[in-house]
C-alpha positions as a Markdown table, in Angstrom:
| # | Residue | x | y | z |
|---|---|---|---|---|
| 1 | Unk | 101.9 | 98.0 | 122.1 |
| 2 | Unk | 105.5 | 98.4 | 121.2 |
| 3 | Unk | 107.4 | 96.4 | 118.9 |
| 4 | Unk | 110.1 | 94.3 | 119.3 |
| 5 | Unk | 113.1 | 96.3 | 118.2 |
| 6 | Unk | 115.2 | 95.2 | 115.5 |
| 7 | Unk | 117.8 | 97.7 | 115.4 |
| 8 | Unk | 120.0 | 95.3 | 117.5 |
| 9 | Unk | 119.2 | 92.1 | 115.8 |
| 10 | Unk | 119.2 | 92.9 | 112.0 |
| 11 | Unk | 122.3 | 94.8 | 110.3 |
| 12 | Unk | 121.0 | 96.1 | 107.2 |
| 13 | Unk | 120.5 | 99.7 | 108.1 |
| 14 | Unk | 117.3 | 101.2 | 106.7 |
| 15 | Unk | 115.1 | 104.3 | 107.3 |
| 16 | Unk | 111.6 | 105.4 | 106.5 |
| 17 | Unk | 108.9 | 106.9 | 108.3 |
| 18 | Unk | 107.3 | 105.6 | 111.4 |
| 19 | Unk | 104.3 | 106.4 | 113.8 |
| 20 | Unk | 105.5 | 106.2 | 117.9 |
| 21 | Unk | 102.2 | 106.5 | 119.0 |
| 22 | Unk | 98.3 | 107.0 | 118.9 |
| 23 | Unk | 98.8 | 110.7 | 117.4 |
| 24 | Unk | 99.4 | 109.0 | 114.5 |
| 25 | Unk | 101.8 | 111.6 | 113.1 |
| 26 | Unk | 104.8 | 109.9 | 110.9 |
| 27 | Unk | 108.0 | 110.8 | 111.0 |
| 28 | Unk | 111.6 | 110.0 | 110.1 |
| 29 | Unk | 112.5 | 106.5 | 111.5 |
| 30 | Unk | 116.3 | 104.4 | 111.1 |
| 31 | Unk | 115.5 | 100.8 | 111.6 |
| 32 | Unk | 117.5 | 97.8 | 110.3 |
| 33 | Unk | 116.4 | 95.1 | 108.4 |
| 34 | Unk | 117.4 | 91.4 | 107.8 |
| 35 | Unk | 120.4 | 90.6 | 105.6 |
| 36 | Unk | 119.5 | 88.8 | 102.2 |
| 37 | Unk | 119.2 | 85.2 | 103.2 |
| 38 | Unk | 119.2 | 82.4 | 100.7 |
| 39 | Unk | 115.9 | 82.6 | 99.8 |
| 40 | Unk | 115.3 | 85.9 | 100.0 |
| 41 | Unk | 114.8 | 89.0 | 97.9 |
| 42 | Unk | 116.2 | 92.3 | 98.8 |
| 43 | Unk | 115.1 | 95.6 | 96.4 |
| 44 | Unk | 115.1 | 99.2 | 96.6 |
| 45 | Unk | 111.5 | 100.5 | 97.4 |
| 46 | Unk | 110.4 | 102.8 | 94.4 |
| 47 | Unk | 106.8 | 103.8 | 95.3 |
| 48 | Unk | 104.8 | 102.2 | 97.8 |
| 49 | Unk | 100.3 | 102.9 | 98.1 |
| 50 | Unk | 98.9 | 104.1 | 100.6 |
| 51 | Unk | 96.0 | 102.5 | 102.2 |
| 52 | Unk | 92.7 | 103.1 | 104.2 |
| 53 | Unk | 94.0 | 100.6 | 106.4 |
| 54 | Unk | 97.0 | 102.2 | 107.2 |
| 55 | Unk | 95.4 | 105.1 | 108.5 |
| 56 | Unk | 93.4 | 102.8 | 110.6 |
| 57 | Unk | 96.6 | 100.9 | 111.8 |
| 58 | Unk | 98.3 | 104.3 | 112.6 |
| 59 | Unk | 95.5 | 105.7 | 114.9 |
| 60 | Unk | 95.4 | 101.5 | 116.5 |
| 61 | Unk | 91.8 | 100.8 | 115.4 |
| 62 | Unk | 91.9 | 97.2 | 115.2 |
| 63 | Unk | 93.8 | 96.9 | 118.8 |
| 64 | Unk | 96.7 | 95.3 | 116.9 |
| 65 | Unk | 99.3 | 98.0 | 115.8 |
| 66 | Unk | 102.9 | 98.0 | 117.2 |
| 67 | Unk | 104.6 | 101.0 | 117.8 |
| 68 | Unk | 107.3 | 102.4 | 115.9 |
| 69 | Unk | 104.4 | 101.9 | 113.2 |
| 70 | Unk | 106.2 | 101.8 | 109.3 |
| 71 | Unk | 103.5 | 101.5 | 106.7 |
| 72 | Unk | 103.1 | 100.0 | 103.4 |
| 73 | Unk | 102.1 | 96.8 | 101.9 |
| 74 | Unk | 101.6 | 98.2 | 98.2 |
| 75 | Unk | 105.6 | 98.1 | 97.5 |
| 76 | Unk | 106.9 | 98.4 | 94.6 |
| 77 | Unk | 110.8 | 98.9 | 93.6 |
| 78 | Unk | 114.0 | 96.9 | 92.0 |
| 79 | Unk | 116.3 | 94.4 | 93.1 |
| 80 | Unk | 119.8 | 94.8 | 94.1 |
| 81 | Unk | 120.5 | 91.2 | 95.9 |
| 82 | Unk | 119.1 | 87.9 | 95.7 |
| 83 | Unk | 120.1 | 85.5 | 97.8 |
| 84 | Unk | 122.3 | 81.8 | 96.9 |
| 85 | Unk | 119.1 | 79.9 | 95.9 |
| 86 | Unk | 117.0 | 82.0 | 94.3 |
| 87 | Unk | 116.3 | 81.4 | 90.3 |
| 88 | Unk | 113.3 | 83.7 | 89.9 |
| 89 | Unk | 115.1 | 86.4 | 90.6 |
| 90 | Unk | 117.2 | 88.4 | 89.2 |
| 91 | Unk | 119.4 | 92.0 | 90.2 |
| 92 | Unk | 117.7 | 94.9 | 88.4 |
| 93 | Unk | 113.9 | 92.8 | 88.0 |
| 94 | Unk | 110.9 | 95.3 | 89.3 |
| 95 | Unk | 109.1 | 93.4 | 91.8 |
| 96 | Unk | 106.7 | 93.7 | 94.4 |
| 97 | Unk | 105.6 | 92.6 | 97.5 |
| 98 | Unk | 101.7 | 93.1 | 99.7 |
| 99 | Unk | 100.9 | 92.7 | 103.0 |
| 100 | Unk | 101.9 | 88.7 | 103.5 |
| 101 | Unk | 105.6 | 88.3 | 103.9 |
| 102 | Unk | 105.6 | 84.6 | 105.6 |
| 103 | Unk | 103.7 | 81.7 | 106.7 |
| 104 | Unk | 103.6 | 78.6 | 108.2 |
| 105 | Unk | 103.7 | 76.5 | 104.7 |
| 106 | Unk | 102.3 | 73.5 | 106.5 |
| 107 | Unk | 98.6 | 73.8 | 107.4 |
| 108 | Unk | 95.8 | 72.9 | 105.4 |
| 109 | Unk | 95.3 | 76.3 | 104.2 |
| 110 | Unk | 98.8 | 76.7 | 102.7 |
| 111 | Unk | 98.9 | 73.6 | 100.8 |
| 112 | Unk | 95.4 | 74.5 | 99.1 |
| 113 | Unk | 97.1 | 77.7 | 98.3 |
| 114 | Unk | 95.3 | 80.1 | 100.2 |
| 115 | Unk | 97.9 | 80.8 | 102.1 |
| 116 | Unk | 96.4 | 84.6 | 103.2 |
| 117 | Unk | 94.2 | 82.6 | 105.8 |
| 118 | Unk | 96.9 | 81.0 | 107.4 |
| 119 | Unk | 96.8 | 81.6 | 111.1 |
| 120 | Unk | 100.7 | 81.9 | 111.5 |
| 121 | Unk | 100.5 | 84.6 | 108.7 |
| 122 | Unk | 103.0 | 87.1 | 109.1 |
| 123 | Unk | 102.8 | 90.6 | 107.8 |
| 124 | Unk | 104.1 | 93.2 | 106.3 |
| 125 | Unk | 102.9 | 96.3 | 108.3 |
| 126 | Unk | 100.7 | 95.2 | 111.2 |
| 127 | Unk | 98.0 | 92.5 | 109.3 |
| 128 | Unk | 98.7 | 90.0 | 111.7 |
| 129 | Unk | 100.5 | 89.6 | 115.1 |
| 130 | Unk | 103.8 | 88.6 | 113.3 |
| 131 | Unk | 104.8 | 91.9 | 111.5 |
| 132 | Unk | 107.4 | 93.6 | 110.2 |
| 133 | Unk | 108.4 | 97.0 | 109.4 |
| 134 | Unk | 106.4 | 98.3 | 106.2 |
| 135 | Unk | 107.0 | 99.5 | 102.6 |
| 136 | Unk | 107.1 | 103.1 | 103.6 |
| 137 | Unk | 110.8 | 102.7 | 103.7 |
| 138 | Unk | 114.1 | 102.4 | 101.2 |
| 139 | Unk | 115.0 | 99.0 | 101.1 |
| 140 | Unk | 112.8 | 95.4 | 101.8 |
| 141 | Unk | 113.9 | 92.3 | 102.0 |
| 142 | Unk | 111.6 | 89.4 | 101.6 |
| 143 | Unk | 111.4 | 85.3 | 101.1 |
| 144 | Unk | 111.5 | 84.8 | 97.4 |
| 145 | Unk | 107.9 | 82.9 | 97.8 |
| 146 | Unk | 105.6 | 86.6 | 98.2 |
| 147 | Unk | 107.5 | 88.3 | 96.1 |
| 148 | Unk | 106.0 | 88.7 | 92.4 |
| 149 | Unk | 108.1 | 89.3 | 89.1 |
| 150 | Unk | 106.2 | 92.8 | 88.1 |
| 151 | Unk | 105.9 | 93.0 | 84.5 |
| 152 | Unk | 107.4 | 94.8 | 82.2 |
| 153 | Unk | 104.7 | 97.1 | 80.9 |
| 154 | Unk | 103.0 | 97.6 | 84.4 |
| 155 | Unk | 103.8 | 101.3 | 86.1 |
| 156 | Unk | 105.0 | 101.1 | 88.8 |
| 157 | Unk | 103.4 | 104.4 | 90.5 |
| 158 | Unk | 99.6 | 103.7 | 89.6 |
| 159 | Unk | 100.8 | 99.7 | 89.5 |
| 160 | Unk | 101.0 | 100.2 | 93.0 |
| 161 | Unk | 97.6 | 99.6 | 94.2 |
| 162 | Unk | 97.2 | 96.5 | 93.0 |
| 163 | Unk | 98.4 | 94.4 | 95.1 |
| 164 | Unk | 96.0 | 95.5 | 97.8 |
| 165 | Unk | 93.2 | 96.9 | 95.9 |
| 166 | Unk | 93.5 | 94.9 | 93.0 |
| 167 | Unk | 94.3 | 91.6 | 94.5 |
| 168 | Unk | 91.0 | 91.9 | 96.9 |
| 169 | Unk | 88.8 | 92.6 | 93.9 |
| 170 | Unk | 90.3 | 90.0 | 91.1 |
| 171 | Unk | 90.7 | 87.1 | 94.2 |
| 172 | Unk | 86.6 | 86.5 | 94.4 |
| 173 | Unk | 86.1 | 87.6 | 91.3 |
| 174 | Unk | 87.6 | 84.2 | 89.8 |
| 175 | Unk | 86.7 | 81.9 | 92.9 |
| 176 | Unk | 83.3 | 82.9 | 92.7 |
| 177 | Unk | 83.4 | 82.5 | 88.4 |
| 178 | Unk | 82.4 | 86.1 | 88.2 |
| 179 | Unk | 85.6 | 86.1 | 85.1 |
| 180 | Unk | 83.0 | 84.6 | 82.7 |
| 181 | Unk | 81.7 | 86.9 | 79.4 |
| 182 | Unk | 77.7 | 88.1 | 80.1 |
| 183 | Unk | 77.9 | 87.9 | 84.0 |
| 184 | Unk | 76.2 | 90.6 | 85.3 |
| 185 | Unk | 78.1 | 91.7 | 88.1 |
| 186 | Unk | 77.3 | 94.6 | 90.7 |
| 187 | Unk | 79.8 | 96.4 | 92.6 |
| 188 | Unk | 79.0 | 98.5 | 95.3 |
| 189 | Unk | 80.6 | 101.8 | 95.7 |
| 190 | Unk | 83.1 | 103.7 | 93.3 |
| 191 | Unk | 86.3 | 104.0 | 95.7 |
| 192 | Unk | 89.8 | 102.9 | 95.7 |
| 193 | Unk | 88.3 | 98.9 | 95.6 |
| 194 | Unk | 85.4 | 100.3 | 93.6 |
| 195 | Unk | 86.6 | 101.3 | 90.6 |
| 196 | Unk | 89.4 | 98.6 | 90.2 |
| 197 | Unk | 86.2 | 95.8 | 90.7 |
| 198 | Unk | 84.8 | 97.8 | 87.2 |
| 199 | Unk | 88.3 | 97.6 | 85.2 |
| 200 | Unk | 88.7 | 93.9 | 86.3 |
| 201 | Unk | 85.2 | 92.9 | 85.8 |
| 202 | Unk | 84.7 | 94.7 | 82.6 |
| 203 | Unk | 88.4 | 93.1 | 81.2 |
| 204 | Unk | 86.7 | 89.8 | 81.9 |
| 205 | Unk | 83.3 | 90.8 | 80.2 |
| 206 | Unk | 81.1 | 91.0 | 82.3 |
| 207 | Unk | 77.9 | 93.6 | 82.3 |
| 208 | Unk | 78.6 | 95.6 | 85.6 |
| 209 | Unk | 75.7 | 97.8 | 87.7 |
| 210 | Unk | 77.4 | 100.4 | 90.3 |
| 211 | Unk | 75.6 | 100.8 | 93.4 |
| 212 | Unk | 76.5 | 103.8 | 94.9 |
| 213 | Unk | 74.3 | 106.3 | 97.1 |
| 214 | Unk | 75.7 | 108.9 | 95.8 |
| 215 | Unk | 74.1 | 110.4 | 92.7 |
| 216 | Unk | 76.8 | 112.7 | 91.8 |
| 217 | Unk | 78.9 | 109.7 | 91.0 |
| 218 | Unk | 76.8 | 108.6 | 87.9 |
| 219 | Unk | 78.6 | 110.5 | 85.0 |
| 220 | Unk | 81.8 | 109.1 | 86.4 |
| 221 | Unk | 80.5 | 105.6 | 86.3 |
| 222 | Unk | 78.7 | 106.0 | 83.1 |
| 223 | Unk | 81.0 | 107.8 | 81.0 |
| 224 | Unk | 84.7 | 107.4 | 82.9 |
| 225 | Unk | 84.2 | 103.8 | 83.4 |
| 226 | Unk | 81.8 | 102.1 | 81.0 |
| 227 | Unk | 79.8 | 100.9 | 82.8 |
| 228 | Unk | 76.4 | 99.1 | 82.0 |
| 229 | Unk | 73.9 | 100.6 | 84.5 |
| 230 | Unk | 73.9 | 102.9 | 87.7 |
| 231 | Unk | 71.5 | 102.7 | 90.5 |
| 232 | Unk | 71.2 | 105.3 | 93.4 |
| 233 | Unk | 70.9 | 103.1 | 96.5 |
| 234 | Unk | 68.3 | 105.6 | 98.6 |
| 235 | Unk | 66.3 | 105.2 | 94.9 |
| 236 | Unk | 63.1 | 102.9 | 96.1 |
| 237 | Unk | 61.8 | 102.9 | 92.5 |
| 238 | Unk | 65.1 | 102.3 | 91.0 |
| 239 | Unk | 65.9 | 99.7 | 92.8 |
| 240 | Unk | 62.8 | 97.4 | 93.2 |
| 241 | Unk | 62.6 | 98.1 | 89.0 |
| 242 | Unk | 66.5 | 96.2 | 89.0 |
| 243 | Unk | 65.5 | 93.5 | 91.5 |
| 244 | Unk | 66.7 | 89.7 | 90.5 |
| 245 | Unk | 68.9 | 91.5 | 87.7 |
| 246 | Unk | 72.3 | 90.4 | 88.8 |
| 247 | Unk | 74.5 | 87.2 | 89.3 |
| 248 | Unk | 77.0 | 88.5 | 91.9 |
| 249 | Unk | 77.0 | 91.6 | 93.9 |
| 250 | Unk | 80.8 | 93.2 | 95.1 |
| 251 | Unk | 80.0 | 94.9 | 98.4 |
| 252 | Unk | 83.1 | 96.9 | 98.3 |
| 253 | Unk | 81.9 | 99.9 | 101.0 |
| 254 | Unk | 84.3 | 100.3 | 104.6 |
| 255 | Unk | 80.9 | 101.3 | 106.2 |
| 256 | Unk | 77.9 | 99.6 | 107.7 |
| 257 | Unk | 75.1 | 99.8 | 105.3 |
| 258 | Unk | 71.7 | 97.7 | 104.9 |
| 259 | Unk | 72.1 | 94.2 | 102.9 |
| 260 | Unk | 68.9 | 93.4 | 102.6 |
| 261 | Unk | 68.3 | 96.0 | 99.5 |
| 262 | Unk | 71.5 | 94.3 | 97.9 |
| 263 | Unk | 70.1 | 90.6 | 98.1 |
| 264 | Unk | 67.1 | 91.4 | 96.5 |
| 265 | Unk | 69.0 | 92.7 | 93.4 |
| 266 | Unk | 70.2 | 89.0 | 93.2 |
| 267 | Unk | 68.8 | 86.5 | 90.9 |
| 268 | Unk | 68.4 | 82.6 | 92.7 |
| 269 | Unk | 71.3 | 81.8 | 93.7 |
| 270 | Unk | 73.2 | 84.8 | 93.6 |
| 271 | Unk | 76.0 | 86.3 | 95.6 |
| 272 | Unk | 76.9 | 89.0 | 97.8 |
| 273 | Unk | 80.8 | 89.2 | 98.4 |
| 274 | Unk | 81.7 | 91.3 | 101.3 |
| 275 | Unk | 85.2 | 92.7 | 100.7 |
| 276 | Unk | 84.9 | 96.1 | 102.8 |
| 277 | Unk | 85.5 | 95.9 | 106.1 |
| 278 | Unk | 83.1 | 98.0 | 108.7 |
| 279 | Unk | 83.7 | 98.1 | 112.4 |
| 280 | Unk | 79.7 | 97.8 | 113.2 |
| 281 | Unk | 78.2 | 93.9 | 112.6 |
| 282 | Unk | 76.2 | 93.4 | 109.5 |
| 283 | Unk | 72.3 | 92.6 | 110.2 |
| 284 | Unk | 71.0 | 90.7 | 107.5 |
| 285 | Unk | 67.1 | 89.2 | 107.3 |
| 286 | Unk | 66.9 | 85.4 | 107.2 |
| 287 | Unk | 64.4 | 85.8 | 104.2 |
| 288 | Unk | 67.3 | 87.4 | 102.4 |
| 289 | Unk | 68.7 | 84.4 | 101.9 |
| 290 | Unk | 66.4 | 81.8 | 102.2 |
| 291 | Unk | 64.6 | 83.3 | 99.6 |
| 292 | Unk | 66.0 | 82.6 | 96.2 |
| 293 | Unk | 68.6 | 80.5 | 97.9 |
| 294 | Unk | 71.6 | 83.3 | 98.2 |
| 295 | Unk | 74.8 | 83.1 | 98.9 |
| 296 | Unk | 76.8 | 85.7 | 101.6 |
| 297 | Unk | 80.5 | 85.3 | 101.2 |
| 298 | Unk | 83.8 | 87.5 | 102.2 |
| 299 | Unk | 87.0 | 87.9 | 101.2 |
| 300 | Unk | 90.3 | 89.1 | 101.8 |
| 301 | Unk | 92.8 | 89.6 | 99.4 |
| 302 | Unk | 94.5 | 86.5 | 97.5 |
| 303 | Unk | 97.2 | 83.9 | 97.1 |
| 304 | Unk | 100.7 | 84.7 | 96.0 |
| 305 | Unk | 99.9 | 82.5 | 92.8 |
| 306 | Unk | 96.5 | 84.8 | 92.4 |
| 307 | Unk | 98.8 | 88.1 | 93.0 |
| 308 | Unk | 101.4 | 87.0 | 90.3 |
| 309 | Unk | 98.1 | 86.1 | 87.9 |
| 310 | Unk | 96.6 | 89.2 | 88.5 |
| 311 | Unk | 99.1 | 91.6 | 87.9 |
| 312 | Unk | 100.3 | 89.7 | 84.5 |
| 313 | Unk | 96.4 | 90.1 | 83.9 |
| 314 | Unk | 96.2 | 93.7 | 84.8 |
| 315 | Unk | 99.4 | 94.0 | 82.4 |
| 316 | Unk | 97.4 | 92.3 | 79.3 |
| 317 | Unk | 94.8 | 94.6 | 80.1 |
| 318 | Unk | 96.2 | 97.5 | 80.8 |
| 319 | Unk | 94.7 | 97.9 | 84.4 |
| 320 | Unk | 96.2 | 100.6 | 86.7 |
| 321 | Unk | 94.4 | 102.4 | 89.8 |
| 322 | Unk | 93.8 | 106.0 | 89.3 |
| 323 | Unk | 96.4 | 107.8 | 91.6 |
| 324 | Unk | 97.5 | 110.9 | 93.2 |
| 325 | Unk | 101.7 | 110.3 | 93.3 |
| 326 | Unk | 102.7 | 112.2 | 96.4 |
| 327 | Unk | 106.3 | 113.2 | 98.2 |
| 328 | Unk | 107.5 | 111.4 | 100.9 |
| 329 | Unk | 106.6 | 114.9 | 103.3 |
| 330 | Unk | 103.0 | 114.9 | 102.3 |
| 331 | Unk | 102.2 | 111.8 | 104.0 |
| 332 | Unk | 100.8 | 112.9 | 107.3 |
| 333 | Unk | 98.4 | 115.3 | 104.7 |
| 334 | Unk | 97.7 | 112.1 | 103.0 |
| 335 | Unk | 96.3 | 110.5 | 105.9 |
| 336 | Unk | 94.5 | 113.4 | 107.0 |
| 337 | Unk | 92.7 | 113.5 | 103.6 |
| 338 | Unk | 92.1 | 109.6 | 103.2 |
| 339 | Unk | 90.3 | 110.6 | 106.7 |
| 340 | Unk | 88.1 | 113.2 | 104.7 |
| 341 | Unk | 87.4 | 110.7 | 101.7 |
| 342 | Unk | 89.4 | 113.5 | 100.0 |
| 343 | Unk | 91.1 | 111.2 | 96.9 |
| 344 | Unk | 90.5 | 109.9 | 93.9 |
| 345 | Unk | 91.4 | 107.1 | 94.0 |
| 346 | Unk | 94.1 | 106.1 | 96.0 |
| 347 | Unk | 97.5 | 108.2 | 96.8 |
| 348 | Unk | 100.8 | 106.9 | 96.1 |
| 349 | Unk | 104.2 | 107.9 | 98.0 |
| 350 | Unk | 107.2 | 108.0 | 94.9 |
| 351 | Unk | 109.8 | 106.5 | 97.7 |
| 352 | Unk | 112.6 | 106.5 | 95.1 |
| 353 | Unk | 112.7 | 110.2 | 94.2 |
| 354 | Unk | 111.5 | 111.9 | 97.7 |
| 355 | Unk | 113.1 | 109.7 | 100.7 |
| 356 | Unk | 116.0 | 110.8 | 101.3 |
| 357 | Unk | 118.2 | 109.2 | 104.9 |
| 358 | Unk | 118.3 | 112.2 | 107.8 |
């Protein structure tokens, strides 16, 4: 699909890097953006995460990417305009912005503040069928209402992943009361949402089990992260000895893998909270559920009002993803390597210092 060029509508001139087509190979890209309305927010992109889903989007897994394809919806930078009514706001704040730029404001959804389910959601970088250019790119401008105030004491590099990452762990965590001291939470698999879920759970108190099927990740777990228990999924005996153990499971893997197993580590009325997102359907038994009266929920990210909470939080708490800060030319490697599973945890492009207009 190509994208509706805004090279002749918008005169803020802006470059980046951009995939043209299914290769999936980015590279140097002038656009233009919007000038700074009166409610918007334009800043100088500092660093900016790179995501699984981007190297989906660039290869047009979901069906839904638009070519010239800019990245980025972990942005982070500073602002050098504001528009006439904007108070929040200031020149020279750090701010950030994720992957909703706009919606309708209207609908059910967006006056109960859960305005990520909107269906006239627009995006930053290919989310939804409204898009716009992404953070992998000097300048954004954006409405002053998904832009959060980043605080002071946050990086910004390893800050970054926060506001995808972070945001899609710390969003069900407190809707489904999983912030409360003693929970005992599970959280399946120790990757880029993996081991954000233990920082955030473990700030909020809660005893955490990582599920992972991968032995070698135990000392990490253990001794990196603190946490309470580990349990090898392919482990029969270890798993039937932790069965009706935990309150809430975090199913945080991007592949199909068996539920069932999971449910069974749930006390009555427990829940498993589907935040990965695999291309092959889940199967799940009805006992599963039935049995102990379990819940199966998903989620996807979080509010503007949640984002802004959870980065202060992460602030307080000093909670930061663990990050590989890369040049602007190591991006196509990047991909390449999220491709392998080849990062721990997540890589971050430092926009400021390496982009530089051709």
């Amino acid at each position: 699909m190509a994208a509706v060029s805004q090279n002749d509508v918008y005169p803020v001139k802006a470059f980046g890097l951009a995939a043209r087509d299914l290769s999936g190979v980015f590279t140097p890209f002038n656009f233009s953006r919007r000038a700074t309305g009166e409610h918007d927010v334009q800043f100088k992109v500092l660093y900016c995460g790179v995501c699984n889903f981007d190297n989906e989007m660039r290869r047009n897994k979901f069906g839904m990417t638009k070519f010239p394809y800019v990245f980025g919806h972990e942005i982070v930078g500073v602002v050098t305009e504001v528009g006439c009514k904007v108070q929040k706001f200031k020149t020279g704040d750090k701010v950030g912005v994720s992957f909703i730029i706009d919606t309708c404001r209207e609908c059910e959804t967006c006056k109960n503040e859960l305005e990520m389910y909107c269906k006239k959601a627009a995006a930053t970088d290919g989310f939804f069928e409204t898009s716009s250019y992404g953070g992998c790119s000097n300048i954004m401008v954006a409405d002053k209402n998904f832009v959060v105030l980043w605080p002071e004491n946050l990086p910004l590099d390893s800050g970054a992943p926060l506001l995808c990452s972070g945001i899609t762990v710390y969003s069900p965590m407190r809707r489904y009361e999983l912030d409360k001291p003693g929970i005992r939470v599970g959280i399946v698999g120790l990757g880029g949402l993996g081991h954000l879920a233990i920082r955030f759970a473990k700030a909020f108190g809660a005893n955490v089990t990582v599920i992972s099927s991968s032995l070698k990740k135990k000392e990490e777990a253990l001794d990196k992260f603190g946490v309470d228990s580990f349990l090898v999924s392919n482990h029969s005996e270890e798993m039937e000895a932790a069965n009706g153990t935990l309150d809430a499971i975090l199913d945080t893997l991007p592949v199909v893998h068996p539920l069932d197993p999971l449910f069974s580590l749930l006390k009555p009325l427990g829940k498993l909270i589907i935040v990965g997102a695999p291309e092959t359907p889940f199967e799940v038994a009805a006992p599963s559920l039935l049995q102990g009266g379990k819940i199966l929920a998903g989620s996807a990210a979080g509010s503007m009002k949640e984002t802004q909470e959870m980065v202060d939080f992460a602030a307080k708490h000093n909670i930061v993803a663990d990050v590989e800060v890369i040049p602007i030319d190591y991006v196509n490697t990047a991909m390449d390597r999220i491709e392998k599973s080849d990062v721990k945890y997540r890589f971050v492009i430092d926009i400021g210092n390496t982009l530089k207009s051709n």
